[in-house]
Amino acid sequence: MQHPQFKLLITNLAFTAWLLAVAILLQQLATDHPVQWDMTQNGNNSLSDSTVNVLAQMPGKIKLTMFINENQGDMQQATRDFVATYQRYKPDIRLTFIDPEKQPEQARKANIRLNGEMLVDYGGRRERLSQLNEQAFTGLLLRMMRTRNQLVRYLDTHGEPSLEGNREHDLGKFGRQLRQNGFRLESMNLAQTPKIPIDTSILILTQPQINLFPGEIEKLLHYVAGGGNLLWLVDFGPLHGLERMAENLDILLTPGIVIDPAAEEMNLPATWALGANYPPHVITQNFNLTTTFPLARSIDWEESDAWHRIPLAEVAPRGWLSHNIPEDKPYFNSTQDVPGPITIALTLQRNINDREQRIAIVGSSLFLANAYSGNGGNLDLGVSMVNWLGHEEIFISPRLRPVKDDTVTLSKTDLGIINGSLLVALPMLLISVGAVLWWRNLRHAQK
């Protein structure tokens, strides 16, 4: 008969062997099939759906070359970790480090100006990247993806908001977002231009503060008649000559501004219309962000066969169109006001000159103004409209998410405590507990 101590030893050895086998199997599975969870509030350690969509549409290799001193190991590791998040979706991204001090000739040929600067090569094109984050890197990839170098022109000689201005009513943030997405921007003076140049991919027309000359209106109408794509941001107030543009497009601009009780319920002015109901359209496909339209006006139309029209945004289902900006608490006047819902954004399409012409009209330029463009999905919607106008639907997606999580910075002492706890104290505790249990079992077996 076997001794009890020998049986216990065999049992313990078998259990240990089984535990080691399971650990080895789990380690092999983790190596062959890595799985990662991002538990940060805003997914800071994973990529947004927008970036994943961009990577899925990029055939071919991406070559990354970072020029950085070898003694900056922490920065190199941070770069490897950042690029690894992209490599999970596109494994053919290659990262190389070059020390500009040890290989100055390569740095000189690449015209490297900053330590830590990265060169990105894709599809025969090269771009520079000096700031390493998802917004900057994915924006650069978007620019490299675009096969067409589209030129967006806008008017700014009649007091219109500027797409490169920094005043509250300017559209500078919107303009910068368009540049980041690969569009070129250029202002235009119609009084000094015989006609709108043929290389204009999209014309952005905002609210003038003074009357346009009749000749300028003719040039705009000629551009539309010839099939030009147009984004028209029309505000509450005088049109200063653009009435002819509305007539030409069979658009009815009913006087008044939208009053939205839902905005008041969100502690916003009632004159801010909240966009949450988007009729089916390529621009708003999978778009689930709320937008805000300050001092919005109604966009209506006369039925005709000249254009195919699709409403883009409907607001204020419990609100109304008021003829005046309310000074006190707004109320519905049944004899003057128009009950909601109100259409404030509209797209028009038609086939002309063997191609499809596209126009988008929004009853508020303020929704893309610097003071308001950061609200909800305003910039997302604006950029998506321009992508649609430029016939590049593949780029229509929500922009990269903002960062919400705060960065946690640990000192060397904190790291030492954590490492000591996990690598020394915890294993020793487990060994001690195991030894005590083994000793108790041994004593029990001897009895």
Coordinates of C-alpha atoms in Angstrom, one line a residue:
M1 CA 0.0 0.0 0.0
Q2 CA 1.3 3.4 -1.0
H3 CA 2.3 5.8 1.8
P4 CA -0.1 8.8 2.1
Q5 CA 2.7 11.3 1.8
F6 CA 3.8 9.6 -1.5
K7 CA 0.2 9.8 -2.8
L8 CA 0.0 13.5 -1.8
L9 CA 3.3 14.2 -3.6
I10 CA 2.1 12.5 -6.8
T11 CA -1.2 14.5 -6.6
N12 CA 0.7 17.8 -6.1
L13 CA 3.1 17.0 -9.0
A14 CA 0.2 16.1 -11.3
F15 CA -1.6 19.3 -10.4
T16 CA 1.5 21.4 -10.9
A17 CA 2.1 19.7 -14.3
W18 CA -1.5 20.3 -15.3
L19 CA -1.2 24.0 -14.2
L20 CA 2.0 24.5 -16.2
A21 CA 0.5 22.9 -19.3
V22 CA -2.5 25.2 -19.1
A23 CA -0.3 28.2 -18.7
I24 CA 1.8 27.2 -21.6
L25 CA -1.3 26.6 -23.7
L26 CA -2.8 30.0 -22.8
Q27 CA 0.6 31.7 -23.6
Q28 CA 0.7 30.1 -27.0
L29 CA -2.9 31.0 -27.7
A30 CA -2.2 34.6 -26.7
T31 CA 0.8 34.7 -29.0
D32 CA -1.1 33.2 -32.0
H33 CA -4.4 35.0 -31.4
P34 CA -3.8 38.3 -29.6
V35 CA -6.8 40.0 -28.1
Q36 CA -6.9 43.5 -26.7
W37 CA -9.5 45.4 -24.7
D38 CA -9.5 49.2 -24.5
M39 CA -11.2 50.1 -21.2
T40 CA -10.5 53.9 -21.4
Q41 CA -13.6 56.1 -21.4
N42 CA -13.1 57.2 -24.9
G43 CA -11.1 54.4 -26.4
N44 CA -7.9 56.3 -26.4
N45 CA -5.8 53.1 -26.9
S46 CA -7.7 52.0 -29.9
L47 CA -8.6 53.5 -33.3
S48 CA -11.8 55.2 -34.2
D49 CA -14.1 53.7 -36.7
S50 CA -13.2 56.5 -39.1
T51 CA -9.5 55.5 -39.0
V52 CA -10.3 51.8 -39.4
N53 CA -12.4 52.7 -42.4
V54 CA -9.5 54.7 -43.9
L55 CA -7.0 51.8 -43.4
A56 CA -9.4 49.4 -45.0
Q57 CA -9.4 51.5 -48.2
M58 CA -5.6 51.8 -48.5
P59 CA -4.1 49.0 -50.6
G60 CA -0.3 48.6 -50.6
K61 CA 2.4 49.2 -48.0
I62 CA 2.9 52.3 -45.9
K63 CA 6.5 53.0 -45.0
L64 CA 7.3 55.1 -41.9
T65 CA 10.7 56.4 -41.2
M66 CA 11.4 58.3 -38.0
F67 CA 14.6 60.3 -37.5
I68 CA 15.3 60.2 -33.8
N69 CA 18.4 59.8 -31.6
E70 CA 19.1 56.3 -30.3
N71 CA 19.2 57.5 -26.7
Q72 CA 15.5 58.5 -26.8
G73 CA 14.3 54.9 -26.2
D74 CA 11.1 56.0 -24.4
M75 CA 10.0 58.0 -27.4
Q76 CA 10.9 55.2 -29.8
Q77 CA 8.8 52.7 -27.7
A78 CA 5.9 55.2 -27.6
T79 CA 6.1 55.4 -31.4
R80 CA 6.1 51.6 -31.7
D81 CA 3.1 51.3 -29.5
F82 CA 1.3 54.0 -31.5
V83 CA 2.0 52.4 -34.8
A84 CA 1.1 49.0 -33.5
T85 CA -2.5 50.1 -33.1
Y86 CA -2.6 50.8 -36.8
Q87 CA -0.7 47.6 -37.7
R88 CA -3.5 45.6 -36.1
Y89 CA -5.7 46.7 -39.0
K90 CA -3.0 47.1 -41.6
P91 CA -0.1 44.7 -41.0
D92 CA 1.9 46.0 -44.0
I93 CA 2.8 49.2 -42.2
R94 CA 6.6 49.2 -41.8
L95 CA 8.4 51.4 -39.2
T96 CA 12.1 52.2 -39.3
F97 CA 14.2 54.4 -37.0
I98 CA 17.2 56.4 -38.2
D99 CA 19.6 58.2 -35.8
P100 CA 20.3 61.6 -37.6
E101 CA 23.6 61.9 -35.6
K102 CA 25.0 58.6 -36.7
Q103 CA 23.5 58.8 -40.3
P104 CA 23.6 62.6 -41.0
E105 CA 23.8 62.0 -44.8
Q106 CA 20.4 60.3 -44.8
A107 CA 18.9 63.0 -42.6
R108 CA 20.3 65.7 -45.0
K109 CA 18.9 64.0 -48.1
A110 CA 15.5 63.8 -46.4
N111 CA 15.8 67.4 -45.4
I112 CA 15.0 66.6 -41.8
R113 CA 14.6 69.7 -39.6
L114 CA 13.4 68.3 -36.3
N115 CA 14.5 65.4 -34.1
G116 CA 11.5 63.0 -34.0
E117 CA 10.3 64.0 -37.5
M118 CA 8.7 61.2 -39.5
L119 CA 8.5 60.6 -43.2
V120 CA 5.4 58.7 -44.5
D121 CA 5.7 57.0 -47.9
Y122 CA 2.6 55.7 -49.7
G123 CA 1.7 55.1 -53.3
G124 CA 4.7 57.0 -54.6
R125 CA 3.9 60.1 -52.4
R126 CA 5.8 61.3 -49.4
E127 CA 4.5 63.5 -46.5
R128 CA 6.1 64.7 -43.3
L129 CA 4.7 64.2 -39.8
S130 CA 6.0 66.1 -36.8
Q131 CA 3.1 65.4 -34.4
L132 CA 2.2 61.8 -33.5
N133 CA -1.5 61.4 -32.7
E134 CA -4.5 59.8 -34.4
Q135 CA -6.0 63.0 -35.7
A136 CA -2.7 64.1 -37.3
F137 CA -1.6 60.7 -38.7
T138 CA -5.0 59.7 -40.0
G139 CA -5.5 63.1 -41.5
L140 CA -2.2 62.7 -43.3
L141 CA -3.2 59.3 -44.6
L142 CA -6.5 60.8 -45.9
R143 CA -4.5 63.5 -47.9
M144 CA -2.3 60.8 -49.3
M145 CA -5.3 58.7 -50.3
R146 CA -6.9 61.4 -52.4
T147 CA -6.2 60.9 -56.0
R148 CA -7.7 64.2 -56.9
N149 CA -6.3 67.5 -55.7
Q150 CA -9.6 69.3 -55.3
L151 CA -9.7 73.1 -55.1
V152 CA -12.4 74.7 -53.0
R153 CA -12.9 78.4 -53.7
Y154 CA -15.0 80.9 -51.6
L155 CA -15.9 84.6 -51.8
D156 CA -14.7 87.0 -49.2
T157 CA -14.9 90.5 -50.7
H158 CA -18.4 91.4 -49.5
G159 CA -18.0 91.0 -45.8
E160 CA -18.6 87.3 -45.9
P161 CA -17.2 85.0 -43.2
S162 CA -13.7 83.8 -44.1
L163 CA -12.7 80.2 -44.3
E164 CA -9.3 81.2 -43.0
G165 CA -10.3 83.8 -40.4
N166 CA -10.1 83.6 -36.7
R167 CA -13.1 85.9 -35.7
E168 CA -16.0 84.3 -34.0
H169 CA -18.3 84.5 -37.1
D170 CA -15.5 83.3 -39.5
L171 CA -15.2 79.7 -40.6
G172 CA -11.5 79.2 -39.9
K173 CA -11.9 76.0 -38.0
F174 CA -14.0 74.5 -40.8
G175 CA -11.4 75.6 -43.3
R176 CA -8.6 74.0 -41.4
Q177 CA -10.6 70.8 -41.2
L178 CA -11.0 70.8 -44.9
R179 CA -7.3 71.3 -45.4
Q180 CA -6.6 68.4 -43.0
N181 CA -8.8 66.3 -45.2
G182 CA -6.8 67.1 -48.3
F183 CA -8.7 70.0 -49.9
R184 CA -7.0 73.1 -51.1
L185 CA -8.7 76.4 -50.2
E186 CA -8.5 79.7 -52.2
S187 CA -10.4 82.9 -51.8
M188 CA -11.8 84.7 -54.9
N189 CA -12.7 88.2 -55.9
L190 CA -15.5 88.0 -58.5
A191 CA -15.0 91.7 -59.5
Q192 CA -11.5 90.9 -60.7
T193 CA -12.2 87.5 -62.2
P194 CA -13.7 87.2 -65.7
K195 CA -15.4 84.0 -64.7
I196 CA -15.2 81.4 -62.0
P197 CA -12.2 79.2 -63.0
I198 CA -12.9 75.8 -64.5
D199 CA -10.6 74.1 -61.9
T200 CA -13.0 75.0 -59.1
S201 CA -14.2 71.7 -57.7
I202 CA -16.5 73.3 -55.2
L203 CA -17.6 76.9 -54.6
I204 CA -18.6 77.9 -51.0
L205 CA -21.0 80.8 -50.9
T206 CA -21.7 82.5 -47.5
Q207 CA -23.7 85.5 -46.4
P208 CA -22.5 88.8 -47.9
Q209 CA -22.9 91.9 -45.8
I210 CA -23.1 94.3 -48.8
N211 CA -24.8 94.0 -52.2
L212 CA -23.0 92.0 -54.9
F213 CA -22.7 93.8 -58.3
P214 CA -25.1 92.5 -61.0
G215 CA -22.0 91.3 -63.0
E216 CA -20.9 89.2 -60.0
I217 CA -24.3 87.6 -59.7
E218 CA -24.2 86.7 -63.4
K219 CA -20.8 85.0 -62.9
L220 CA -22.3 82.9 -60.1
L221 CA -25.4 82.0 -62.2
H222 CA -23.1 81.0 -65.1
Y223 CA -21.1 78.8 -62.8
V224 CA -24.2 77.0 -61.6
A225 CA -25.7 76.8 -65.1
G226 CA -22.4 75.1 -66.3
G227 CA -22.7 72.3 -63.7
G228 CA -20.5 73.7 -60.9
N229 CA -20.8 72.2 -57.4
L230 CA -21.9 74.6 -54.7
L231 CA -22.2 74.8 -50.9
W232 CA -24.5 77.8 -50.1
L233 CA -24.7 78.8 -46.4
V234 CA -27.6 81.3 -46.3
D235 CA -28.4 83.2 -43.1
F236 CA -31.4 85.0 -41.7
G237 CA -31.4 88.5 -43.1
P238 CA -31.0 90.3 -46.5
L239 CA -29.6 88.3 -49.3
H240 CA -27.8 91.3 -50.9
G241 CA -28.4 90.2 -54.5
L242 CA -28.5 86.5 -54.0
E243 CA -32.3 86.4 -54.5
R244 CA -31.6 85.6 -58.1
M245 CA -29.6 82.5 -57.1
A246 CA -32.6 81.3 -55.0
E247 CA -34.9 81.9 -58.0
N248 CA -32.6 80.1 -60.3
L249 CA -32.6 77.0 -58.1
D250 CA -36.4 77.2 -57.4
I251 CA -35.6 77.7 -53.7
L252 CA -38.1 79.4 -51.3
L253 CA -36.4 81.2 -48.4
T254 CA -39.3 81.9 -46.1
P255 CA -38.6 84.9 -43.8
G256 CA -38.0 84.1 -40.1
I257 CA -35.8 82.0 -37.8
V258 CA -36.4 78.6 -36.3
I259 CA -37.5 78.4 -32.6
D260 CA -36.8 75.0 -31.0
P261 CA -38.1 74.2 -27.5
A262 CA -35.8 71.2 -27.4
A263 CA -32.8 73.6 -27.3
E264 CA -34.3 75.4 -24.3
E265 CA -34.6 72.0 -22.6
M266 CA -30.9 71.6 -23.1
N267 CA -30.2 75.0 -21.5
L268 CA -29.4 76.5 -24.9
P269 CA -31.0 79.5 -26.6
A270 CA -34.4 78.7 -28.2
T271 CA -33.0 80.3 -31.4
W272 CA -30.6 77.3 -31.7
A273 CA -32.2 74.6 -33.7
L274 CA -31.1 71.1 -32.8
G275 CA -30.5 68.7 -35.6
A276 CA -31.2 65.1 -34.7
N277 CA -33.5 64.0 -37.5
Y278 CA -31.7 63.3 -40.7
P279 CA -33.7 62.0 -43.7
P280 CA -31.9 59.2 -45.6
H281 CA -28.9 60.6 -47.5
V282 CA -25.3 59.5 -48.3
I283 CA -24.1 62.5 -46.3
T284 CA -25.9 61.5 -43.1
Q285 CA -25.5 57.7 -43.4
N286 CA -24.5 56.3 -40.0
F287 CA -24.5 59.9 -38.7
N288 CA -25.8 59.9 -35.2
L289 CA -24.4 63.1 -33.8
T290 CA -26.6 66.1 -32.7
T291 CA -25.9 69.3 -34.6
T292 CA -26.8 72.9 -33.7
F293 CA -27.9 75.6 -36.1
P294 CA -28.0 79.1 -34.5
L295 CA -30.5 81.5 -36.1
A296 CA -31.5 79.0 -38.7
R297 CA -33.9 79.8 -41.5
S298 CA -36.2 77.6 -43.5
I299 CA -35.2 76.1 -46.8
D300 CA -38.2 75.3 -49.0
W301 CA -38.6 74.7 -52.7
E302 CA -40.9 74.9 -55.6
E303 CA -41.7 71.5 -57.3
S304 CA -40.0 71.1 -60.7
D305 CA -38.3 68.5 -62.8
A306 CA -35.1 70.4 -63.1
W307 CA -33.5 69.1 -59.9
H308 CA -33.7 66.0 -57.7
R309 CA -34.0 67.4 -54.1
I310 CA -33.4 65.6 -50.8
P311 CA -33.9 67.2 -47.4
L312 CA -30.8 66.9 -45.4
A313 CA -31.8 68.2 -41.9
E314 CA -35.2 68.7 -40.3
V315 CA -35.4 70.4 -37.0
A316 CA -37.9 71.7 -34.3
P317 CA -40.7 69.1 -34.6
R318 CA -42.2 70.8 -31.5
G319 CA -41.1 74.3 -32.6
W320 CA -41.9 76.8 -35.3
L321 CA -40.6 79.4 -37.7
S322 CA -40.8 82.9 -36.1
H323 CA -40.8 86.1 -38.2
N324 CA -38.7 87.9 -35.6
I325 CA -35.9 87.2 -33.2
P326 CA -37.6 87.0 -29.8
E327 CA -36.4 89.5 -27.2
D328 CA -38.1 87.7 -24.3
K329 CA -39.4 84.1 -23.9
P330 CA -40.6 83.0 -27.4
Y331 CA -44.1 82.0 -28.0
F332 CA -46.0 80.6 -31.0
N333 CA -48.1 83.1 -32.9
S334 CA -50.7 81.1 -34.8
T335 CA -51.5 84.0 -37.2
Q336 CA -47.9 84.6 -38.3
D337 CA -45.6 81.6 -37.4
V338 CA -45.2 78.3 -39.2
P339 CA -45.3 75.2 -37.1
G340 CA -42.4 72.6 -37.3
P341 CA -40.8 70.5 -38.3
I342 CA -38.7 72.8 -40.5
T343 CA -36.3 71.8 -43.2
I344 CA -33.1 73.8 -42.9
A345 CA -30.8 71.9 -45.2
L346 CA -31.3 70.6 -48.6
T347 CA -29.3 68.9 -51.4
L348 CA -29.9 69.2 -55.2
Q349 CA -28.7 67.0 -57.9
R350 CA -29.0 66.8 -61.7
N351 CA -27.1 65.4 -64.7
I352 CA -25.5 68.1 -66.9
N353 CA -22.7 68.0 -69.4
D354 CA -22.3 64.2 -68.9
R355 CA -21.7 64.5 -65.2
E356 CA -23.7 64.9 -62.0
Q357 CA -23.9 68.4 -60.5
R358 CA -24.4 68.6 -56.7
I359 CA -25.5 71.5 -54.6
A360 CA -26.1 71.7 -50.8
I361 CA -27.9 74.6 -49.1
V362 CA -27.9 75.1 -45.4
G363 CA -30.0 77.8 -43.6
S364 CA -27.3 78.8 -41.2
S365 CA -23.6 79.7 -41.8
L366 CA -23.2 80.1 -38.0
F367 CA -23.3 76.3 -37.5
L368 CA -19.8 76.2 -39.1
A369 CA -18.6 79.5 -37.5
N370 CA -15.7 79.4 -35.1
A371 CA -17.9 80.2 -32.2
Y372 CA -20.3 77.2 -32.8
S373 CA -18.6 74.6 -35.0
G374 CA -17.3 72.7 -32.0
N375 CA -20.9 71.9 -30.9
G376 CA -22.0 68.3 -31.5
G377 CA -21.4 67.1 -35.0
N378 CA -21.3 70.4 -36.8
L379 CA -17.8 70.0 -38.2
D380 CA -18.5 66.4 -39.1
L381 CA -21.6 67.4 -41.1
G382 CA -19.8 70.3 -42.8
V383 CA -16.9 68.1 -43.9
S384 CA -19.2 65.3 -45.0
M385 CA -21.1 67.8 -47.2
V386 CA -18.0 68.9 -48.9
N387 CA -16.8 65.3 -49.5
W388 CA -20.2 64.6 -51.1
L389 CA -20.1 67.7 -53.2
G390 CA -16.6 66.6 -54.4
H391 CA -18.0 63.2 -55.4
E392 CA -15.8 61.5 -52.8
E393 CA -18.3 59.5 -50.7
I394 CA -15.6 57.1 -49.5
F395 CA -14.3 59.8 -47.2
I396 CA -17.7 60.5 -45.6
S397 CA -17.4 59.4 -42.0
P398 CA -17.4 61.0 -38.6
R399 CA -14.2 62.8 -37.8
L400 CA -11.7 61.5 -35.3
R401 CA -13.1 61.4 -31.8
P402 CA -12.0 64.1 -29.3
V403 CA -9.8 62.9 -26.3
K404 CA -11.8 62.8 -23.1
D405 CA -9.5 60.8 -20.7
D406 CA -7.0 62.7 -18.6
T407 CA -3.4 61.5 -18.8
V408 CA -2.1 59.7 -15.7
T409 CA 1.5 60.5 -15.0
L410 CA 3.4 58.2 -12.6
S411 CA 6.7 59.0 -10.9
K412 CA 9.6 56.6 -10.7
T413 CA 8.6 55.9 -7.1
D414 CA 5.0 55.1 -8.1
L415 CA 6.3 52.8 -10.8
G416 CA 8.7 51.1 -8.4
I417 CA 5.9 50.5 -5.9
I418 CA 3.7 49.0 -8.6
N419 CA 6.4 46.9 -10.1
G420 CA 7.5 45.7 -6.7
S421 CA 3.9 44.8 -5.7
L422 CA 3.2 42.9 -8.9
L423 CA 6.6 41.2 -9.5
V424 CA 7.8 40.5 -6.0
A425 CA 5.2 41.0 -3.2
L426 CA 2.2 39.3 -5.0
P427 CA 4.2 36.2 -6.2
M428 CA 5.7 35.8 -2.7
L429 CA 2.3 36.0 -1.2
L430 CA 1.0 33.3 -3.5
I431 CA 4.0 31.1 -2.8
S432 CA 3.5 31.6 1.0
V433 CA -0.2 30.7 0.8
G434 CA 0.7 27.6 -1.3
A435 CA 3.3 26.5 1.1
V436 CA 0.9 26.9 4.1
L437 CA -1.8 24.9 2.3
W438 CA 0.7 22.2 1.3
W439 CA 2.0 21.9 4.9
R440 CA -1.5 21.7 6.3
N441 CA -2.4 19.0 3.8
L442 CA 0.8 17.1 4.6
R443 CA 0.0 17.2 8.4
H444 CA -3.5 16.1 7.7
A445 CA -2.3 13.1 5.6
Q446 CA 0.1 12.0 8.4
K447 CA -2.7 11.8 10.8

